[in-house]
Amino acid sequence: MTESTDDILTRPLGVPEAVPAQPTSRLGQLIAAARRPRIAAAAIAAGFAVAAGLVLALGDPDGGEPRVQVAIAMREPTMRPATQAPPTLQPQVLATAPSTAPLQRSAEEVETASGVTVVRPPGSGPSDAVVIRVPPPNAPRLVPAPDPRISEAGRHGLMPKLGEGRIRPLDVYARSEEPGTGPRIAIVVTGLGIGQATTAVATARLPAAVSLAFLPYGGEAEHATARARDAGHEIFLQLPMEPFDYPDSDPGPQTLLTALKGPENADRLAWAMTRFSGYVGLVNFMGAKLMADAAFEPVLREIGARGLGFLDDGTAPKAATMPANKGKTPIARAEIVLDTTPRADAIDAALAQAEARARANGFVLVSATGTALSVDRIARWAKDIDARGLRLVPASVALRGVRDKRVSTAD
């Protein structure tokens, strides 16, 4: 018999080949044969084949994913008893159909269905009562903007202009003064257009006669100013201008500077004027240094040449000498800044001072920033202003009420 190569290599040299003892019984012979690798592998494979054949032939009732069958019985939903509203509240009731009973709706559902945007303090929700203020039929309505008669395309976008027959945006876009008698107070609230929540609260809470001034930087400036005008507020554009401590105090990009040449400031002014439409004039944003410098005169002349006015918000000390107003641009300055000291009692005291000055002189122009505190104090103060014999008027009255100011074209 031929000896395998493995046996030759693994047997020690010089040792004779050991002949394994052959089993004598038949069972031993079967076990010895089963120990051979090829026969064992063949037996295991045959066992697997037989098991697979049995599964395919008979099936496996417990194989695969566990399954269960459950009978589902359909039941009619139980009707919950309607919640009884407090006796002091009058919930909104809507009729669903002529032949059915009225269906009570929650305040949130009514607001959603009406499409009205409701502004509330953060974290608050709709109350059980819905209050909708409907303006009276004789309330002043603002002209839609932009008006093509007083608009033109500029290098940065659509700009206001003086129209044919010397029609001014100052007159067209202004909110008209409501008829009445008594001392008048005009308020302009500045710094809006950046924070959407702050702007929305000021637009909703302040009386429509309060004028709002918007910065040119807000990404939603066009939409925010349109909403403000829809609510009845006339609007102003705030112009970023150089303060004395620039650049420590920086009004932002496109700031008009005393060191820039006339065409550069004119280009920055044109950029600001295209951010939104419908404004009656411009208000300074900082700018104490520029307003006291000769570089402000051509800026002021361009503002007037486009049929607009200019308001000084009164936050900077009044300059000893003002640049010449060769274009006779309508100018006014706020006499009182309501929130110089940002405390509730200080703002209330400033409002009382404004009342006293209005009673003494017949008219006063005041300014305030659009912070939540200032808006809240003004809104509270204005609730019963009529009962005190005073009237709120738009800030444009300070610009349009001077008869000897004319608008001329720029050189």
Short mmCIF file of C-alpha atoms in Angstrom, two decimals:
data_model
loop_
_atom_site.label_atom_id
_atom_site.label_comp_id
_atom_site.label_asym_id
_atom_site.label_seq_id
_atom_site.Cartn_x
_atom_site.Cartn_y
_atom_site.Cartn_z
CA MET A 1 0.00 0.00 0.00
CA THR A 2 1.26 3.45 -0.85
CA GLU A 3 2.06 5.54 2.23
CA SER A 4 0.66 9.13 2.37
CA THR A 5 3.06 12.05 2.21
CA ASP A 6 1.85 13.43 5.58
CA ASP A 7 2.60 10.14 7.35
CA ILE A 8 6.09 10.05 5.90
CA LEU A 9 6.86 13.63 7.02
CA THR A 10 5.44 13.29 10.53
CA ARG A 11 6.92 9.83 11.45
CA PRO A 12 10.25 10.07 13.34
CA LEU A 13 13.29 8.89 11.43
CA GLY A 14 14.42 5.39 12.26
CA VAL A 15 11.12 4.39 13.86
CA PRO A 16 9.28 1.60 12.12
CA GLU A 17 5.74 2.21 10.99
CA ALA A 18 3.21 1.21 13.65
CA VAL A 19 0.40 -0.82 12.32
CA PRO A 20 -2.87 0.24 13.99
CA ALA A 21 -4.84 -2.44 15.64
CA GLN A 22 -7.89 -3.41 13.69
CA PRO A 23 -11.18 -3.57 15.66
CA THR A 24 -12.54 -7.05 15.96
CA SER A 25 -16.24 -6.31 16.49
CA ARG A 26 -18.56 -5.04 13.79
CA LEU A 27 -19.55 -1.99 15.92
CA GLY A 28 -15.94 -1.04 16.39
CA GLN A 29 -15.35 -1.31 12.66
CA LEU A 30 -18.30 1.07 12.04
CA ILE A 31 -16.98 3.58 14.59
CA ALA A 32 -13.52 3.48 13.11
CA ALA A 33 -14.92 4.08 9.66
CA ALA A 34 -17.02 7.01 10.92
CA ARG A 35 -13.92 8.66 12.32
CA ARG A 36 -12.46 9.02 8.88
CA PRO A 37 -12.84 12.74 7.80
CA ARG A 38 -14.37 12.11 4.40
CA ILE A 39 -16.93 9.66 5.70
CA ALA A 40 -17.87 11.98 8.64
CA ALA A 41 -18.32 14.98 6.33
CA ALA A 42 -20.48 12.95 3.97
CA ALA A 43 -22.66 11.77 6.85
CA ILE A 44 -23.18 15.32 8.19
CA ALA A 45 -24.10 16.60 4.71
CA ALA A 46 -26.55 13.79 4.25
CA GLY A 47 -28.18 14.64 7.59
CA PHE A 48 -28.68 18.28 6.56
CA ALA A 49 -30.14 17.24 3.23
CA VAL A 50 -32.64 14.92 4.91
CA ALA A 51 -33.72 17.67 7.38
CA ALA A 52 -34.20 20.23 4.60
CA GLY A 53 -36.26 17.73 2.61
CA LEU A 54 -38.54 17.12 5.56
CA VAL A 55 -39.10 20.87 6.11
CA LEU A 56 -39.96 21.43 2.46
CA ALA A 57 -42.26 18.43 2.36
CA LEU A 58 -44.06 18.88 5.68
CA GLY A 59 -43.65 22.63 6.31
CA ASP A 60 -42.76 24.39 9.58
CA PRO A 61 -45.90 25.70 11.33
CA ASP A 62 -43.86 27.56 13.93
CA GLY A 63 -41.26 29.05 11.56
CA GLY A 64 -40.91 32.70 10.45
CA GLU A 65 -42.07 35.83 12.38
CA PRO A 66 -44.56 35.40 15.25
CA ARG A 67 -48.10 36.11 14.13
CA VAL A 68 -51.37 36.70 15.91
CA GLN A 69 -54.90 37.36 14.75
CA VAL A 70 -57.06 39.74 16.76
CA ALA A 71 -60.66 40.68 16.05
CA ILE A 72 -61.21 44.51 16.18
CA ALA A 73 -64.69 45.68 17.08
CA MET A 74 -65.72 49.16 15.80
CA ARG A 75 -67.38 51.34 18.43
CA GLU A 76 -69.11 54.68 18.14
CA PRO A 77 -67.09 57.51 19.77
CA THR A 78 -68.50 58.77 23.03
CA MET A 79 -69.50 62.45 23.07
CA ARG A 80 -67.78 64.56 25.71
CA PRO A 81 -69.92 67.06 27.56
CA ALA A 82 -69.37 70.62 26.40
CA THR A 83 -67.36 72.80 28.75
CA GLN A 84 -69.44 75.53 30.25
CA ALA A 85 -67.91 78.96 29.70
CA PRO A 86 -67.59 81.38 32.64
CA PRO A 87 -70.57 83.72 32.96
CA THR A 88 -68.43 86.83 32.43
CA LEU A 89 -67.08 85.70 29.06
CA GLN A 90 -68.84 85.63 25.75
CA PRO A 91 -67.31 82.84 23.65
CA GLN A 92 -67.27 83.13 19.89
CA VAL A 93 -70.25 81.30 18.34
CA LEU A 94 -70.41 80.34 14.68
CA ALA A 95 -73.42 78.83 12.89
CA THR A 96 -72.54 75.70 10.97
CA ALA A 97 -75.68 75.50 8.83
CA PRO A 98 -79.20 77.00 8.82
CA SER A 99 -80.72 73.75 10.11
CA THR A 100 -78.11 72.89 12.75
CA ALA A 101 -77.30 74.29 16.18
CA PRO A 102 -74.50 76.87 16.61
CA LEU A 103 -71.03 75.40 17.06
CA GLN A 104 -68.87 76.86 19.83
CA ARG A 105 -65.32 77.58 18.70
CA SER A 106 -62.23 78.27 20.77
CA ALA A 107 -60.34 81.56 20.52
CA GLU A 108 -57.43 79.82 18.79
CA GLU A 109 -59.73 78.28 16.15
CA VAL A 110 -61.43 81.62 15.49
CA GLU A 111 -58.09 83.39 15.06
CA THR A 112 -56.79 80.69 12.73
CA ALA A 113 -59.93 80.68 10.61
CA SER A 114 -60.01 84.47 10.34
CA GLY A 115 -56.45 84.74 9.05
CA VAL A 116 -55.70 87.51 11.56
CA THR A 117 -52.14 87.69 12.92
CA VAL A 118 -52.30 88.06 16.71
CA VAL A 119 -49.26 89.38 18.60
CA ARG A 120 -48.86 88.31 22.21
CA PRO A 121 -46.07 88.36 24.82
CA PRO A 122 -43.74 85.34 24.60
CA GLY A 123 -45.15 82.23 26.24
CA SER A 124 -48.78 83.36 26.25
CA GLY A 125 -51.61 81.75 24.32
CA PRO A 126 -55.09 82.71 23.20
CA SER A 127 -57.55 83.60 25.91
CA ASP A 128 -61.18 82.56 26.13
CA ALA A 129 -62.28 85.89 24.72
CA VAL A 130 -61.44 87.32 21.30
CA VAL A 131 -61.16 91.09 20.93
CA ILE A 132 -60.97 92.45 17.39
CA ARG A 133 -60.55 96.18 16.93
CA VAL A 134 -62.30 97.40 13.82
CA PRO A 135 -61.26 100.91 12.75
CA PRO A 136 -64.12 103.37 12.41
CA PRO A 137 -65.32 104.15 8.88
CA ASN A 138 -63.84 107.66 9.05
CA ALA A 139 -60.37 106.47 10.12
CA PRO A 140 -57.60 107.81 7.85
CA ARG A 141 -56.41 105.33 5.24
CA LEU A 142 -52.93 105.47 3.77
CA VAL A 143 -52.26 105.55 0.04
CA PRO A 144 -50.84 102.23 -1.25
CA ALA A 145 -47.08 102.24 -1.79
CA PRO A 146 -45.18 102.55 -4.00
CA ASP A 147 -47.20 105.18 -5.84
CA PRO A 148 -45.96 105.32 -9.47
CA ARG A 149 -46.53 109.08 -9.58
CA ILE A 150 -43.80 109.66 -7.02
CA SER A 151 -41.45 106.74 -7.70
CA GLU A 152 -38.54 106.17 -10.07
CA ALA A 153 -35.89 103.53 -10.70
CA GLY A 154 -32.50 104.34 -9.19
CA ARG A 155 -29.14 102.61 -9.30
CA HIS A 156 -30.05 100.53 -6.23
CA GLY A 157 -33.77 100.09 -6.77
CA LEU A 158 -37.03 102.04 -6.60
CA MET A 159 -36.71 105.50 -5.03
CA PRO A 160 -39.17 108.26 -4.08
CA LYS A 161 -39.22 111.40 -6.19
CA LEU A 162 -40.98 114.71 -6.49
CA GLY A 163 -43.93 114.11 -8.82
CA GLU A 164 -45.52 116.27 -11.50
CA GLY A 165 -47.19 119.33 -10.10
CA ARG A 166 -44.72 119.16 -7.18
CA ILE A 167 -46.52 116.25 -5.55
CA ARG A 168 -44.45 115.20 -2.56
CA PRO A 169 -44.19 111.75 -0.96
CA LEU A 170 -44.32 113.70 2.31
CA ASP A 171 -47.93 114.60 1.51
CA VAL A 172 -49.04 111.48 -0.39
CA TYR A 173 -47.81 108.87 2.11
CA ALA A 174 -48.63 110.82 5.28
CA ARG A 175 -51.43 109.88 7.63
CA SER A 176 -53.97 112.67 7.71
CA GLU A 177 -54.76 114.34 10.99
CA GLU A 178 -58.11 113.30 12.43
CA PRO A 179 -60.54 116.18 13.03
CA GLY A 180 -60.77 117.52 16.55
CA THR A 181 -59.64 120.23 18.89
CA GLY A 182 -57.25 120.41 21.79
CA PRO A 183 -53.49 120.25 22.33
CA ARG A 184 -51.69 117.88 19.97
CA ILE A 185 -48.88 115.42 20.68
CA ALA A 186 -46.91 113.70 17.90
CA ILE A 187 -44.80 110.64 18.69
CA VAL A 188 -42.24 108.93 16.48
CA VAL A 189 -40.95 105.52 17.62
CA THR A 190 -37.55 104.62 16.19
CA GLY A 191 -35.26 101.60 15.83
CA LEU A 192 -37.79 99.24 14.25
CA GLY A 193 -37.31 96.69 11.48
CA ILE A 194 -34.47 94.66 13.00
CA GLY A 195 -36.19 92.49 15.62
CA GLN A 196 -39.33 91.01 14.05
CA ALA A 197 -41.06 90.35 17.38
CA THR A 198 -40.34 93.86 18.70
CA THR A 199 -41.52 95.42 15.46
CA ALA A 200 -44.71 93.36 15.41
CA VAL A 201 -45.55 94.29 19.01
CA ALA A 202 -44.99 98.01 18.36
CA THR A 203 -47.12 97.85 15.21
CA ALA A 204 -49.97 96.08 17.00
CA ARG A 205 -49.99 97.82 20.38
CA LEU A 206 -49.31 101.46 19.56
CA PRO A 207 -52.17 103.70 18.39
CA ALA A 208 -52.28 104.15 14.63
CA ALA A 209 -51.53 107.87 14.99
CA VAL A 210 -48.04 107.06 16.33
CA SER A 211 -45.44 107.24 13.55
CA LEU A 212 -42.88 104.44 13.20
CA ALA A 213 -39.28 104.74 11.94
CA PHE A 214 -37.55 101.72 10.38
CA LEU A 215 -33.85 101.00 9.90
CA PRO A 216 -32.74 99.99 6.39
CA TYR A 217 -30.99 96.79 7.51
CA GLY A 218 -33.82 94.39 8.30
CA GLY A 219 -34.25 91.45 5.92
CA GLU A 220 -38.04 91.76 6.28
CA ALA A 221 -38.10 95.57 6.12
CA GLU A 222 -40.41 95.71 3.09
CA HIS A 223 -42.95 93.36 4.70
CA ALA A 224 -42.69 94.99 8.14
CA THR A 225 -43.27 98.50 6.79
CA ALA A 226 -46.18 97.30 4.65
CA ARG A 227 -47.81 95.74 7.72
CA ALA A 228 -47.27 98.95 9.69
CA ARG A 229 -48.92 101.02 6.96
CA ASP A 230 -51.79 98.53 6.74
CA ALA A 231 -52.32 99.12 10.47
CA GLY A 232 -52.55 102.87 9.83
CA HIS A 233 -49.07 104.00 10.92
CA GLU A 234 -47.21 106.43 8.72
CA ILE A 235 -43.56 105.45 8.47
CA PHE A 236 -40.11 107.04 8.30
CA LEU A 237 -36.75 105.74 7.07
CA GLN A 238 -33.90 105.91 9.58
CA LEU A 239 -30.66 107.02 7.98
CA PRO A 240 -27.39 105.71 9.54
CA MET A 241 -25.08 108.69 10.05
CA GLU A 242 -21.75 109.28 11.74
CA PRO A 243 -21.74 110.02 15.52
CA PHE A 244 -18.93 111.83 17.31
CA ASP A 245 -17.46 108.61 18.74
CA TYR A 246 -17.41 106.70 15.43
CA PRO A 247 -16.30 103.93 14.97
CA ASP A 248 -16.68 103.04 18.69
CA SER A 249 -20.37 103.65 18.08
CA ASP A 250 -21.04 102.29 14.61
CA PRO A 251 -24.45 102.80 12.97
CA GLY A 252 -23.68 99.94 10.57
CA PRO A 253 -22.81 99.48 6.90
CA GLN A 254 -23.57 102.27 4.43
CA THR A 255 -23.16 104.90 7.18
CA LEU A 256 -22.88 108.45 5.86
CA LEU A 257 -19.54 109.92 6.99
CA THR A 258 -18.05 113.40 7.14
CA ALA A 259 -14.80 112.13 5.59
CA LEU A 260 -16.50 110.81 2.45
CA LYS A 261 -16.85 112.85 -0.68
CA GLY A 262 -20.25 114.08 -1.79
CA PRO A 263 -20.88 111.37 -4.45
CA GLU A 264 -20.02 108.59 -1.97
CA ASN A 265 -22.50 109.84 0.63
CA ALA A 266 -25.06 110.37 -2.15
CA ASP A 267 -24.67 106.73 -3.18
CA ARG A 268 -25.12 105.52 0.39
CA LEU A 269 -28.19 107.73 0.76
CA ALA A 270 -29.61 106.27 -2.47
CA TRP A 271 -29.01 102.74 -1.19
CA ALA A 272 -30.91 103.43 2.03
CA MET A 273 -33.81 105.02 0.15
CA THR A 274 -34.44 101.80 -1.84
CA ARG A 275 -34.83 99.43 1.14
CA PHE A 276 -38.62 99.94 1.30
CA SER A 277 -41.24 102.38 0.10
CA GLY A 278 -44.09 104.47 1.49
CA TYR A 279 -42.12 106.66 3.93
CA VAL A 280 -42.80 110.36 4.40
CA GLY A 281 -39.30 111.37 5.40
CA LEU A 282 -36.06 110.40 7.07
CA VAL A 283 -34.98 110.25 10.72
CA ASN A 284 -31.39 110.25 11.91
CA PHE A 285 -29.87 107.06 13.31
CA MET A 286 -27.09 108.47 15.55
CA GLY A 287 -25.44 111.09 13.31
CA ALA A 288 -24.59 113.90 15.74
CA LYS A 289 -21.27 114.58 14.01
CA LEU A 290 -22.63 114.51 10.46
CA MET A 291 -25.60 116.76 11.30
CA ALA A 292 -23.18 119.39 12.67
CA ASP A 293 -20.89 119.20 9.62
CA ALA A 294 -21.06 120.87 6.22
CA ALA A 295 -21.16 117.39 4.64
CA PHE A 296 -24.79 117.14 5.78
CA GLU A 297 -26.00 120.03 3.60
CA PRO A 298 -25.97 118.16 0.23
CA VAL A 299 -27.61 115.17 1.95
CA LEU A 300 -30.34 117.40 3.33
CA ARG A 301 -30.78 119.06 -0.06
CA GLU A 302 -31.23 115.68 -1.80
CA ILE A 303 -33.82 114.63 0.78
CA GLY A 304 -35.85 117.77 0.11
CA ALA A 305 -35.41 117.49 -3.65
CA ARG A 306 -37.20 114.14 -3.51
CA GLY A 307 -40.20 115.59 -1.71
CA LEU A 308 -39.32 114.23 1.74
CA GLY A 309 -38.82 115.77 5.17
CA PHE A 310 -36.19 115.22 7.86
CA LEU A 311 -36.77 114.60 11.58
CA ASP A 312 -34.08 114.94 14.24
CA ASP A 313 -35.03 112.46 16.99
CA GLY A 314 -33.48 114.71 19.65
CA THR A 315 -31.13 112.08 21.08
CA ALA A 316 -28.00 114.11 20.26
CA PRO A 317 -27.27 117.54 21.74
CA LYS A 318 -28.40 120.31 19.46
CA ALA A 319 -25.47 121.70 17.48
CA ALA A 320 -24.51 125.33 18.05
CA THR A 321 -24.39 125.90 14.29
CA MET A 322 -26.40 123.89 11.80
CA PRO A 323 -25.46 123.44 8.13
CA ALA A 324 -27.25 125.74 5.75
CA ASN A 325 -30.57 124.38 4.51
CA LYS A 326 -30.29 125.77 0.98
CA GLY A 327 -32.95 123.46 -0.39
CA LYS A 328 -35.48 124.54 2.25
CA THR A 329 -36.07 120.90 3.20
CA PRO A 330 -38.79 120.54 5.86
CA ILE A 331 -37.01 119.89 9.18
CA ALA A 332 -38.28 119.28 12.69
CA ARG A 333 -36.62 118.22 15.95
CA ALA A 334 -38.14 116.23 18.80
CA GLU A 335 -38.41 118.35 21.94
CA ILE A 336 -38.56 115.41 24.38
CA VAL A 337 -37.01 111.94 24.25
CA LEU A 338 -39.33 109.76 26.33
CA ASP A 339 -36.92 106.96 27.25
CA THR A 340 -33.62 108.72 27.84
CA THR A 341 -33.82 106.96 31.22
CA PRO A 342 -35.20 103.47 30.43
CA ARG A 343 -37.40 103.04 33.49
CA ALA A 344 -41.18 102.91 33.66
CA ASP A 345 -41.48 105.82 36.10
CA ALA A 346 -39.07 107.96 34.06
CA ILE A 347 -41.00 107.32 30.84
CA ASP A 348 -44.29 108.16 32.57
CA ALA A 349 -42.76 111.40 33.84
CA ALA A 350 -41.57 112.29 30.33
CA LEU A 351 -45.07 111.67 28.96
CA ALA A 352 -46.50 113.97 31.64
CA GLN A 353 -43.94 116.59 30.63
CA ALA A 354 -45.05 116.22 26.99
CA GLU A 355 -48.66 116.77 28.04
CA ALA A 356 -47.73 119.95 29.90
CA ARG A 357 -45.76 121.30 26.96
CA ALA A 358 -48.58 120.49 24.53
CA ARG A 359 -51.06 122.36 26.74
CA ALA A 360 -48.70 125.33 26.91
CA ASN A 361 -47.76 125.51 23.21
CA GLY A 362 -50.57 123.64 21.47
CA PHE A 363 -48.21 121.08 19.89
CA VAL A 364 -45.21 118.97 20.88
CA LEU A 365 -43.11 116.42 18.98
CA VAL A 366 -41.53 113.62 21.04
CA SER A 367 -39.53 110.49 20.21
CA ALA A 368 -38.88 107.11 21.79
CA THR A 369 -37.16 103.86 20.90
CA GLY A 370 -39.17 100.75 20.06
CA THR A 371 -38.20 98.76 23.15
CA ALA A 372 -40.87 96.65 24.83
CA LEU A 373 -40.86 98.91 27.91
CA SER A 374 -41.31 102.12 25.91
CA VAL A 375 -44.05 100.63 23.75
CA ASP A 376 -45.89 99.36 26.84
CA ARG A 377 -45.79 102.72 28.66
CA ILE A 378 -46.90 104.68 25.57
CA ALA A 379 -49.74 102.24 24.89
CA ARG A 380 -50.98 102.48 28.49
CA TRP A 381 -50.71 106.27 28.51
CA ALA A 382 -52.60 106.64 25.22
CA LYS A 383 -55.66 104.60 26.25
CA ASP A 384 -57.51 107.55 27.81
CA ILE A 385 -55.77 110.43 26.09
CA ASP A 386 -59.05 111.71 24.66
CA ALA A 387 -60.57 111.92 28.13
CA ARG A 388 -57.70 114.22 29.16
CA GLY A 389 -58.51 116.61 26.31
CA LEU A 390 -55.41 115.76 24.21
CA ARG A 391 -54.99 114.43 20.68
CA LEU A 392 -52.42 112.13 19.13
CA VAL A 393 -51.35 113.25 15.65
CA PRO A 394 -48.79 111.79 13.20
CA ALA A 395 -45.25 113.15 13.28
CA SER A 396 -45.54 114.42 9.69
CA VAL A 397 -47.66 117.27 11.08
CA ALA A 398 -44.40 118.78 12.36
CA LEU A 399 -43.04 118.79 8.78
CA ARG A 400 -46.14 119.70 6.82
CA GLY A 401 -47.46 122.37 9.17
CA VAL A 402 -44.81 124.95 8.30
CA ARG A 403 -46.08 126.92 5.34
CA ASP A 404 -42.94 128.84 4.41
CA LYS A 405 -40.85 125.72 3.68
CA ARG A 406 -40.56 124.87 0.04
CA VAL A 407 -39.09 121.93 -1.84
CA SER A 408 -36.56 122.70 -4.53
CA THR A 409 -34.68 120.50 -6.94
CA ALA A 410 -31.11 119.55 -6.20
CA ASP A 411 -28.34 121.33 -8.06
#
